[in-house]
Coordinates of C-alpha atoms and ligand atoms in Angstrom, one line a residue:
X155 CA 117.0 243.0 118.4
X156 CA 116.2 240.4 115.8
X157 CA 118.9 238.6 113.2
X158 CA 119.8 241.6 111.2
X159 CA 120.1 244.0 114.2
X160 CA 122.4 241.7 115.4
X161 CA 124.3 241.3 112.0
X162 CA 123.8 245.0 112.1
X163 CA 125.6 245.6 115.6
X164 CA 128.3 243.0 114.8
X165 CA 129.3 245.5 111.8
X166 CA 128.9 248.4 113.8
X167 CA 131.7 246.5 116.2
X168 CA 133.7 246.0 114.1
X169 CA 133.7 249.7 112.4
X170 CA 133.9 251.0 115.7
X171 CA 137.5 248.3 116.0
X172 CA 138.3 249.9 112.8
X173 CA 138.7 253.3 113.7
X174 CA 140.6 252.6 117.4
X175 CA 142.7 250.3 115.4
X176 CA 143.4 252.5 112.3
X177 CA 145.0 255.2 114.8
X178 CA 147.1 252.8 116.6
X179 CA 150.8 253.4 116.5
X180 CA 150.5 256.5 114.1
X181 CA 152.0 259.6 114.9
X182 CA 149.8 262.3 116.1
X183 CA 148.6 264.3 113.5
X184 CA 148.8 261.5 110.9
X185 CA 146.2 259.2 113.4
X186 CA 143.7 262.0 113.4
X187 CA 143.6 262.1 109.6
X188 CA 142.9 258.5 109.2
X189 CA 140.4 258.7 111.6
X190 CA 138.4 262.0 109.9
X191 CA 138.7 259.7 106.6
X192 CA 137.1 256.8 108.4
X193 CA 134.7 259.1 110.1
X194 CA 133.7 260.4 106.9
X195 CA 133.7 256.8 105.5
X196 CA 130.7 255.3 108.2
X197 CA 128.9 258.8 108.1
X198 CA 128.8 258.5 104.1
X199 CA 127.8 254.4 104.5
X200 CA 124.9 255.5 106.8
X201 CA 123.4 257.6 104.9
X202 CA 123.8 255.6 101.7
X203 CA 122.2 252.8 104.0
X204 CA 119.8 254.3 106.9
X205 CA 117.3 251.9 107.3
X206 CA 120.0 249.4 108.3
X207 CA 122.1 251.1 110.3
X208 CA 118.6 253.0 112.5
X209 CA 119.4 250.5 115.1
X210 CA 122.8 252.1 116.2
X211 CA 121.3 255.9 116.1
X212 CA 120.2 257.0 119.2
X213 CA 118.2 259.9 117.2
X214 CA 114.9 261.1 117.7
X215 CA 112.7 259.3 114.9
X216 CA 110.4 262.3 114.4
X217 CA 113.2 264.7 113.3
X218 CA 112.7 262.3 109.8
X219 CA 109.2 264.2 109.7
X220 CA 110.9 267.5 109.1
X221 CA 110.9 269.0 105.7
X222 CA 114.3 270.9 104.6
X223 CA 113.2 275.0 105.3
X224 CA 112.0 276.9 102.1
X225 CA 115.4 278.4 102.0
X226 CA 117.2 275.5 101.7
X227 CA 114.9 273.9 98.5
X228 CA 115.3 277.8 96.7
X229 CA 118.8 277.2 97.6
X230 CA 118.6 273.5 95.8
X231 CA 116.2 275.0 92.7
X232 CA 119.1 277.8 92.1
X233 CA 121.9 275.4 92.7
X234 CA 123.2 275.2 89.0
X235 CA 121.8 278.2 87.7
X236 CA 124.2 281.2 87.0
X237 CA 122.6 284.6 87.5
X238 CA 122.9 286.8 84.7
X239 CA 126.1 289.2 85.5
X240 CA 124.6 292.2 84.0
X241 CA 122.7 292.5 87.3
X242 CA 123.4 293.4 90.8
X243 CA 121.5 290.4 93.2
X244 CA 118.0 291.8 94.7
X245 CA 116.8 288.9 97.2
X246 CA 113.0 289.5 98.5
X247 CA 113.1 286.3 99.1
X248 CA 114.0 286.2 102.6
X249 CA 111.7 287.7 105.5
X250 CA 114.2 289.5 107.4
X251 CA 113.8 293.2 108.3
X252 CA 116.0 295.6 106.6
X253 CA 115.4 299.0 108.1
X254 CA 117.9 300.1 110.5
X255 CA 117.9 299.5 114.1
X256 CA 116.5 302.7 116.3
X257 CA 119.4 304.2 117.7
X258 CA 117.5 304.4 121.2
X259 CA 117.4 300.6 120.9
X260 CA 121.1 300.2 120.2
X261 CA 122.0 302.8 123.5
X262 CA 119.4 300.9 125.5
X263 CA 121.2 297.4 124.5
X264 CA 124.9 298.9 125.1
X265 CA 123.7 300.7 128.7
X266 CA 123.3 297.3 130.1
X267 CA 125.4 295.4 129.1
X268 CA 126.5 294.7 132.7
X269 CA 123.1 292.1 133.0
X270 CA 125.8 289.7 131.3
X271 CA 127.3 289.1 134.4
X272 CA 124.1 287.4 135.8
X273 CA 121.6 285.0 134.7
X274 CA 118.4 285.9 134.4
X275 CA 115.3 284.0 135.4
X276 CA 113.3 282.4 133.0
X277 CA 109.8 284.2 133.6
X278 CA 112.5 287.7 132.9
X279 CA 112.3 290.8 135.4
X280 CA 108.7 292.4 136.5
X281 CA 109.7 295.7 134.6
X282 CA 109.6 293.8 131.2
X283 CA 106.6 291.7 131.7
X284 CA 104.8 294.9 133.0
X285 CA 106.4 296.9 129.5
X286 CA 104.9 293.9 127.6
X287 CA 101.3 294.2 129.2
X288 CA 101.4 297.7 129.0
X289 CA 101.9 297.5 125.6
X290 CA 98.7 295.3 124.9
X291 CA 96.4 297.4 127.0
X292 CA 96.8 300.8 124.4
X293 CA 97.6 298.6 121.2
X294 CA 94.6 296.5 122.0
X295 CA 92.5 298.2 124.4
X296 CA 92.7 295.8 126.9
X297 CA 91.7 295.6 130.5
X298 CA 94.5 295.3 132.8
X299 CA 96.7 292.6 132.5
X300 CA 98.4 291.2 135.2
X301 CA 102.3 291.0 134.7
X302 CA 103.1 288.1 137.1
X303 CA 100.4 285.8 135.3
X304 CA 99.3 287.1 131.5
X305 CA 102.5 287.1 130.0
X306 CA 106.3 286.3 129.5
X307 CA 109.4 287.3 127.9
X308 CA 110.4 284.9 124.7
X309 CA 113.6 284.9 122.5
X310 CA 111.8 286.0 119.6
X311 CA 108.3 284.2 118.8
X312 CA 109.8 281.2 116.3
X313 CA 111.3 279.6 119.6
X314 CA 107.7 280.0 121.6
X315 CA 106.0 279.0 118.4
X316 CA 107.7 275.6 118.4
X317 CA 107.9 275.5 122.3
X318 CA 104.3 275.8 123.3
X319 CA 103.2 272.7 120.9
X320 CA 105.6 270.8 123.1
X321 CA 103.4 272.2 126.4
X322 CA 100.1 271.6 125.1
X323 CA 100.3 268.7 123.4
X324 CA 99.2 264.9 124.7
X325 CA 100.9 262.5 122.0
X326 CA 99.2 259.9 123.4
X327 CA 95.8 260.9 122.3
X328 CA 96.9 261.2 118.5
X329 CA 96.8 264.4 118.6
X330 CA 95.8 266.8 115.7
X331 CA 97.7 270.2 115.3
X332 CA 95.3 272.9 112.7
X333 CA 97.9 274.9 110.5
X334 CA 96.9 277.7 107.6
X335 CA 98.0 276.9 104.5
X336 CA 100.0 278.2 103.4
X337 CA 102.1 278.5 106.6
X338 CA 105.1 279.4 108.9
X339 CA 107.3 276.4 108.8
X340 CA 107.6 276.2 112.2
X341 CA 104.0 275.1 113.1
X342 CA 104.6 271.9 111.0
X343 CA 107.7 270.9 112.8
X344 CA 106.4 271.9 116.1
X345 CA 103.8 269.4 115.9
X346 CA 105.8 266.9 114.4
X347 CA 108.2 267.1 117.3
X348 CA 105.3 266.8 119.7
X349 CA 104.3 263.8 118.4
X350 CA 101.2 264.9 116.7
X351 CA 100.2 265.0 113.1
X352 CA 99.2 268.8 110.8
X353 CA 96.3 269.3 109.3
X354 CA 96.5 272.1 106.9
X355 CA 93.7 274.3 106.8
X356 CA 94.3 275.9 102.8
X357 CA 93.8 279.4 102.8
X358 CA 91.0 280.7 100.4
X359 CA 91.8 283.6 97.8
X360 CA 88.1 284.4 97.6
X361 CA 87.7 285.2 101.3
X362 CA 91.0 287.5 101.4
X363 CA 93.2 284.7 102.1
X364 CA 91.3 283.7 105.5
X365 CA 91.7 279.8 106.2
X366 CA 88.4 278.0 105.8
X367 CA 87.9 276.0 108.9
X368 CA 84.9 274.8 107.6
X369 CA 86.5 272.2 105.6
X370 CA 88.1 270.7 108.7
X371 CA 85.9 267.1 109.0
X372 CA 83.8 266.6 111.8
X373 CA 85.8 263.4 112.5
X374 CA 88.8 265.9 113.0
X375 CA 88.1 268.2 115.4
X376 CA 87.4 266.2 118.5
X377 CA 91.2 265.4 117.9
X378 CA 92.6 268.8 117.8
X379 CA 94.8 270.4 120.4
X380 CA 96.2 272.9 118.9
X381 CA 95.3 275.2 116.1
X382 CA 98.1 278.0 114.9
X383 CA 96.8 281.2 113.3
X384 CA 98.6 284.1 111.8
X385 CA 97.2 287.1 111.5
X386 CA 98.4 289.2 109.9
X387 CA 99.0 285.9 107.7
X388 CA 102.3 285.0 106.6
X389 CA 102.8 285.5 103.4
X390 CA 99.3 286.3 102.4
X391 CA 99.1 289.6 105.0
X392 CA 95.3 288.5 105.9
X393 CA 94.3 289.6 109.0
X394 CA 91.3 287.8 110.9
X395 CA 88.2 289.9 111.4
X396 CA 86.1 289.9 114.4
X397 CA 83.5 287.1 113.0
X398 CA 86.6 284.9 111.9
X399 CA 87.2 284.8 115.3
X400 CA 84.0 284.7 117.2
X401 CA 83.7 281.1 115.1
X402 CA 87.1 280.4 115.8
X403 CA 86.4 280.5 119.6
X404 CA 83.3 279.2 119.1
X405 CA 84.9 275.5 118.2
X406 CA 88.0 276.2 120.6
X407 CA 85.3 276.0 123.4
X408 CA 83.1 273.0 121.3
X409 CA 86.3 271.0 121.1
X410 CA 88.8 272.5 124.1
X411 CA 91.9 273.1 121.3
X412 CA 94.3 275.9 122.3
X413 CA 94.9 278.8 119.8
X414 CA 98.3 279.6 119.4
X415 CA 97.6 283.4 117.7
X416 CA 100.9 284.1 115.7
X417 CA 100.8 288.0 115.3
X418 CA 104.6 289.4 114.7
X419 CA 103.7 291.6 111.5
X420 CA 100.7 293.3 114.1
X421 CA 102.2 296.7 113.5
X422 CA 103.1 296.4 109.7
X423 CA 99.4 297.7 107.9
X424 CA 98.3 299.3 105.3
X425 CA 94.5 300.7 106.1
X426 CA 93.4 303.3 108.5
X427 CA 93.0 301.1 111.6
X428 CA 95.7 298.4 113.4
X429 CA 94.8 295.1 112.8
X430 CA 92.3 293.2 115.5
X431 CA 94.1 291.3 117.5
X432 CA 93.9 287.7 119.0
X433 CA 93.2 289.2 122.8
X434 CA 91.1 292.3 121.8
X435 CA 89.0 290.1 120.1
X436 CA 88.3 287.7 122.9
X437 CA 87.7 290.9 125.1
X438 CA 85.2 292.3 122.3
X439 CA 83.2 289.1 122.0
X440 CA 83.4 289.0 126.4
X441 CA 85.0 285.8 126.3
X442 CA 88.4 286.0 128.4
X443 CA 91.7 284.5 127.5
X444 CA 90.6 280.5 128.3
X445 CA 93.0 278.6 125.7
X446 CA 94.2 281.5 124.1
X447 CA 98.0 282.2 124.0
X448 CA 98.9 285.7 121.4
X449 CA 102.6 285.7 120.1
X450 CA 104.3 288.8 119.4
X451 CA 107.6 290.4 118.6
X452 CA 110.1 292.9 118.1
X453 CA 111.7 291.5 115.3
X454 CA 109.8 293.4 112.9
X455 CA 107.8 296.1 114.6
X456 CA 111.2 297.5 115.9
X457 CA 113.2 296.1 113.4
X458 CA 115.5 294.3 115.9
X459 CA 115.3 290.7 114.5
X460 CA 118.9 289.8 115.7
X461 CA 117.9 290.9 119.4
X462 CA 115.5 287.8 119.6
X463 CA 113.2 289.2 121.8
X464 CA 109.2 288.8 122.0
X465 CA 106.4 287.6 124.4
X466 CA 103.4 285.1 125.1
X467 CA 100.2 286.6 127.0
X468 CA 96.7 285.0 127.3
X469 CA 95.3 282.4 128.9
X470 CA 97.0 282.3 132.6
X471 CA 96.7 278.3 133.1
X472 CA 99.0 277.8 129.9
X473 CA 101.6 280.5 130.6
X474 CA 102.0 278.6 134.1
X475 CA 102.8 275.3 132.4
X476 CA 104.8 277.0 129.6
X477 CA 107.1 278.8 132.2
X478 CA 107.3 275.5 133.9
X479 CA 108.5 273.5 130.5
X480 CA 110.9 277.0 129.4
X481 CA 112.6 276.3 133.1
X482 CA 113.9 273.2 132.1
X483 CA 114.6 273.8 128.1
X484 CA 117.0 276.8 129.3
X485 CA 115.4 280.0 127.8
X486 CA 115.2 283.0 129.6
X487 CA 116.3 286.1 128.2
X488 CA 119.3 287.8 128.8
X489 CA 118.8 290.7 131.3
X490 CA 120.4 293.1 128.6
X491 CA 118.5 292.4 126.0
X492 CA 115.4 292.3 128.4
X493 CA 116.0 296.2 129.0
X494 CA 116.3 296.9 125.7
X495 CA 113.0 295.3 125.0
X496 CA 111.9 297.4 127.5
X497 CA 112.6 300.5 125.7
X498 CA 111.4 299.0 122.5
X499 CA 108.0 298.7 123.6
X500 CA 107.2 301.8 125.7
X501 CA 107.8 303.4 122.2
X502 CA 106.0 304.4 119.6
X503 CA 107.9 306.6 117.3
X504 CA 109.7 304.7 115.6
X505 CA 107.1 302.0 115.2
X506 CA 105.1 304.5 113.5
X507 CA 107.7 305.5 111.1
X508 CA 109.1 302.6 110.1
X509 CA 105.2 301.7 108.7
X510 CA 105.1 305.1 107.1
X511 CA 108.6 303.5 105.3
X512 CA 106.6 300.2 104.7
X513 CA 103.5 301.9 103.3
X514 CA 105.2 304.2 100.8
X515 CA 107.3 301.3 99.6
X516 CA 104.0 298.6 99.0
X517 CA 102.2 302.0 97.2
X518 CA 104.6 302.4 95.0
X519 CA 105.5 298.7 94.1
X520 CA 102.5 296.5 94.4
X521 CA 100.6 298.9 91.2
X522 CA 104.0 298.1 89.2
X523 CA 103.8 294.4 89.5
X524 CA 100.0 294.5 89.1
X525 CA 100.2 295.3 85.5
X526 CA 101.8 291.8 85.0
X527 CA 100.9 289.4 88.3
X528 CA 97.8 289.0 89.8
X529 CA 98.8 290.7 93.4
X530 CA 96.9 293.6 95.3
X531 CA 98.2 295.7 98.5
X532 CA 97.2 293.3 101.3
X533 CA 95.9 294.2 104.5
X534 CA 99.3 294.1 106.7
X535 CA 102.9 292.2 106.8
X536 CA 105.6 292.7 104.5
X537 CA 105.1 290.2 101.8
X538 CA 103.8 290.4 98.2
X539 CA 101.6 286.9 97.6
X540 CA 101.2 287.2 94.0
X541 CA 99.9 284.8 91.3
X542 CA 102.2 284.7 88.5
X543 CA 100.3 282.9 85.7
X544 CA 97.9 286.2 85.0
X545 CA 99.7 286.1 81.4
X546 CA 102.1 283.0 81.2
X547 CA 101.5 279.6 82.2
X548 CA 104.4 279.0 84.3
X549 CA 105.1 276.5 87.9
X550 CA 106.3 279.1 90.5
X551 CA 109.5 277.3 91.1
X552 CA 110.1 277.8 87.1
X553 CA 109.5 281.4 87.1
X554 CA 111.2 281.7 90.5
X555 CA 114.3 279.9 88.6
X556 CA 114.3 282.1 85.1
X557 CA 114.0 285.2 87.1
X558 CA 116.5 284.4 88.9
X559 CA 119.1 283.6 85.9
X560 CA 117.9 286.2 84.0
X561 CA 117.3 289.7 86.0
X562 CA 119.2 288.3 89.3
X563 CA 116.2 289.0 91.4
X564 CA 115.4 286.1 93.7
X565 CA 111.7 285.3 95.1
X566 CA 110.5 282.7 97.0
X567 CA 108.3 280.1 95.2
X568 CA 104.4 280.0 96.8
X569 CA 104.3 275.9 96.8
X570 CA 107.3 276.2 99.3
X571 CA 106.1 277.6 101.6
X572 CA 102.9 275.6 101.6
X573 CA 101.5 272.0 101.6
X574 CA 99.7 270.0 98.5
X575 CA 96.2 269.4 101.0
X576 CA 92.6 268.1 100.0
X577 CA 93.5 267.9 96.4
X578 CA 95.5 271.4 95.7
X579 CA 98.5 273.1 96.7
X580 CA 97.4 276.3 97.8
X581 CA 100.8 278.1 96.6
X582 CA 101.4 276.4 93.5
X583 CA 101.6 279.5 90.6
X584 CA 102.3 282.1 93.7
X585 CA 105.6 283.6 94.9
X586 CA 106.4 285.4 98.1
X587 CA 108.2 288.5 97.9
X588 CA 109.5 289.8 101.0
X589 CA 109.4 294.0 100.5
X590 CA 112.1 294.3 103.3
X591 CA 114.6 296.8 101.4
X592 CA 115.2 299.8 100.5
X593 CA 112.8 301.2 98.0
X594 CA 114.4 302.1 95.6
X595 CA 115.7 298.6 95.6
X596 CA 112.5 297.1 95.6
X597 CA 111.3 299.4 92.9
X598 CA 114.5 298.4 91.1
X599 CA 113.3 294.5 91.4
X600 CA 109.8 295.3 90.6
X601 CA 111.0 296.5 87.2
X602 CA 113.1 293.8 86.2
X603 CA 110.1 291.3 87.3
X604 CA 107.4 293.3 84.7
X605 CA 110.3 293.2 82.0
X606 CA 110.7 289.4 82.6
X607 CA 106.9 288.6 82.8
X608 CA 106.3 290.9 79.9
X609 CA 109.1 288.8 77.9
X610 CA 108.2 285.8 78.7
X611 CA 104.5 286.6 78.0
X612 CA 105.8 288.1 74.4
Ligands
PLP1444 C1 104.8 284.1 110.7 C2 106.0 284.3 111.5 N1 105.9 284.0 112.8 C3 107.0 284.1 113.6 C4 108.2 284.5 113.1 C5 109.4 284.5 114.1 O1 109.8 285.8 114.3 P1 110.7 286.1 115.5 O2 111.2 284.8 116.1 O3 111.8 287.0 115.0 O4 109.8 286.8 116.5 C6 108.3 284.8 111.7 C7 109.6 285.2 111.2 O5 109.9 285.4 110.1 C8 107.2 284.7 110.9 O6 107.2 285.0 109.6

């Protein structure tokens, strides 16, 4: 530690005297008082002062890297704003399933709840990994899977998302992590945390949405170790096709990156057939799973995002060395929500009907909002990515912000939930809307949106 690290340390003494001394002698509840104050006192001089004081913080340095969520900066861009009273709130601004929970689901949860009195192992119970593989062979007419190696219980995909970056990743090597763009948060910080750097990959309106690796420098890829992909994309709902991915494997195996294949809105579509997915395509092309992990979910397919329950399958090798690292970071799934995933994924039923829900809703929304943003029914999810300056010239955080005050109805603004990359910001002039309620409540929203477009526009 050099001169001003000492100077540093010295003052960080003597605030640390200050607050054993300031309790000294003082009765009980008076001490603790004085001490929040002076708590609140250094916290409030740190932060006022953080490049001075790093010396004394024993924090990782790469959690600086992390940019607030999307929620957080709508919650900043609405934070003086007074919605207009003459309004009840509408949010589709937040992605989180609204239809109810299948009662079978529920029963299946509450019949064992006596796994709570055991702790379950981190690779979870043969019966679930054998409901999960199952479940890929007839969604994704797959060869049989073996249940002890291709796959593994997860607390929802968002924690395996993050987790496998930290398995696959050599920080060391500067590591490059590939990311759509726009993107789910979680990729960025994930490779943050590992130690390696994003490189966003901007998704291209002309091609449906589909990222354009071919813009990735050839100076870039011999650095890549992971690439994330989401199909069906969130927010744009693009879905990879067959050729996406035979190119997609064709520079995993050029440049030995892992795919991480992000596909929790698999069973939310609008067309005739399921979307391809991650594993079906390597089995169509005859390739096999090599450095291919596929993330999937309940939250949304079965409506049971509280229940935190998913699954990683693919490439063997990995899923050894990811139940290795998920050992030791603690997170194996209860055994009683294991069962109830259990139940969740030998069904069908109510998969299919909560799409019919989904599809009625987009076909009667998305052709109301077309007459005033440029946005189309898109292949799958559960988000509307529309442009809104097809008859204003507006930022998508202002029109997020009037909408808002005026009609109540909060969207999320595109540019948040994407990065400014080789020259453009793929979400500026776009919002997300999430169609996750009701219909009636979304048609609701969708008519105070053309109303506020159209008067702005006036
Ligand atoms: C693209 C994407 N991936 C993963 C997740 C995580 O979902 P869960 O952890 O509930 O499986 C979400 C959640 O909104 C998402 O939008």
């Amino acid at each position: 530690m050099g001169p001003a690290g000492d100077m540093h340390s010295s003052a960080m003494i003597t605030l640390r005297g200050a607050y054993s001394e300031v309790s000294k002698g003082k009765p009980c509840r008076e001490a603790r008082a004085h001490r929040t104050a002076l708590r609140v006192g250094i916290a409030s001089i740190i932060r006022r002062f953080p490049t001075h004081f790093h010396h004394f913080r024993s924090v990782n340095p790469l959690l600086s890297k992390l940019q607030p969520y999307p929620f957080e900066k709508l919650r900043h861009l609405f934070g003086r704003v007074t919605p207009n009273a003459k309004f009840s709130a509408i949010s589709l601004g937040i992605g989180e399933p609204k239809h109810p929970t299948p009662l079978f689901i529920q029963q299946a949860l509450a019949d064992n709840l006596s796994g709570l009195a055991t702790y379950p192992t981190t690779a979870g119970t043969d019966q679930v990994r054998r409901a999960i593989c199952r479940w890929l062979e007839r969604r994704y007419q797959l060869p049989t899977l073996n249940p002890a190696t291709d796959a593994l219980p997860v607390n929802g995909s968002r924690e395996a998302l993050f987790a496998l970056a930290q398995v696959v990743i050599d920080p060391a090597a500067k590591a490059v992590v590939v990311c759509p763009n726009p993107f789910y948060q979680i990729y960025e910080g994930a490779a943050f945390l590992a130690g390696a750097e994003p490189f966003f990959v901007n998704s291209d309106p002309a091609r449906n949405f589909a990222p354009d690796f071919s813009s990735v420098p050839a100076d870039v890829w011999p650095r890549v170790q992971l690439l994330y992909i989401c199909t069906p994309g969130n927010p744009t709902g693009a879905v990879l096709t067959l050729d996406d991915w035979r190119a997609l494997f064709a520079l995993s195996d050029k440049y030995g990156f892992v795919i991480a294949a992000d596909e929790c809105y698999s069973e939310i579509y609008f067309g005739d057939h399921p979307p391809l997915g991650a594993m079906q395509a390597a089995n169509q092309l005859g390739r096999g799973y090599q450095r291919l992990v596929a993330f999937s979910s309940l939250s949304k397919r079965s409506n049971v995002p509280g229940m935190r329950s998913g699954f990683v399958a693919g490439d063997a090798d990995i899923l050894k060395q990811f139940l290795l690292y998920r050992t030791y970071h603690g997170s194996a799934m209860s055994p009683s929500v294991q069962a109830a995933s259990i139940a969740a994924w030998n069904d069908e039923d109510h998969v299919e009907k909560n799409r019919e829900k989904y599809i009625r809703k987009f076909k009667q929304v998305t052709p109301l909002l077309a007459e005033v943003l440029d946005v189309a029914l898109p292949d799958a999810g559960f988000y509307l990515w529309a442009k809104v300056d097809k008859l204003i010239n507006i930022s998508d955080a202002e029109y997020a912000k009037q909408l808002y005050a005026e009609y109540h109805v909060t969207v999320l603004p595109g540019s948040y939930v994407a990065r400014e990359a080789h020259g453009w910001n793929p979400g500026a002039s776009r919002i997300r809307m999430a169609l996750v309620a009701e219909v009636d409540e979304c048609l609701e929203a969708a008519q105070r949106i053309v109303e506020f477009t159209r008067k702005l526009a006036a």
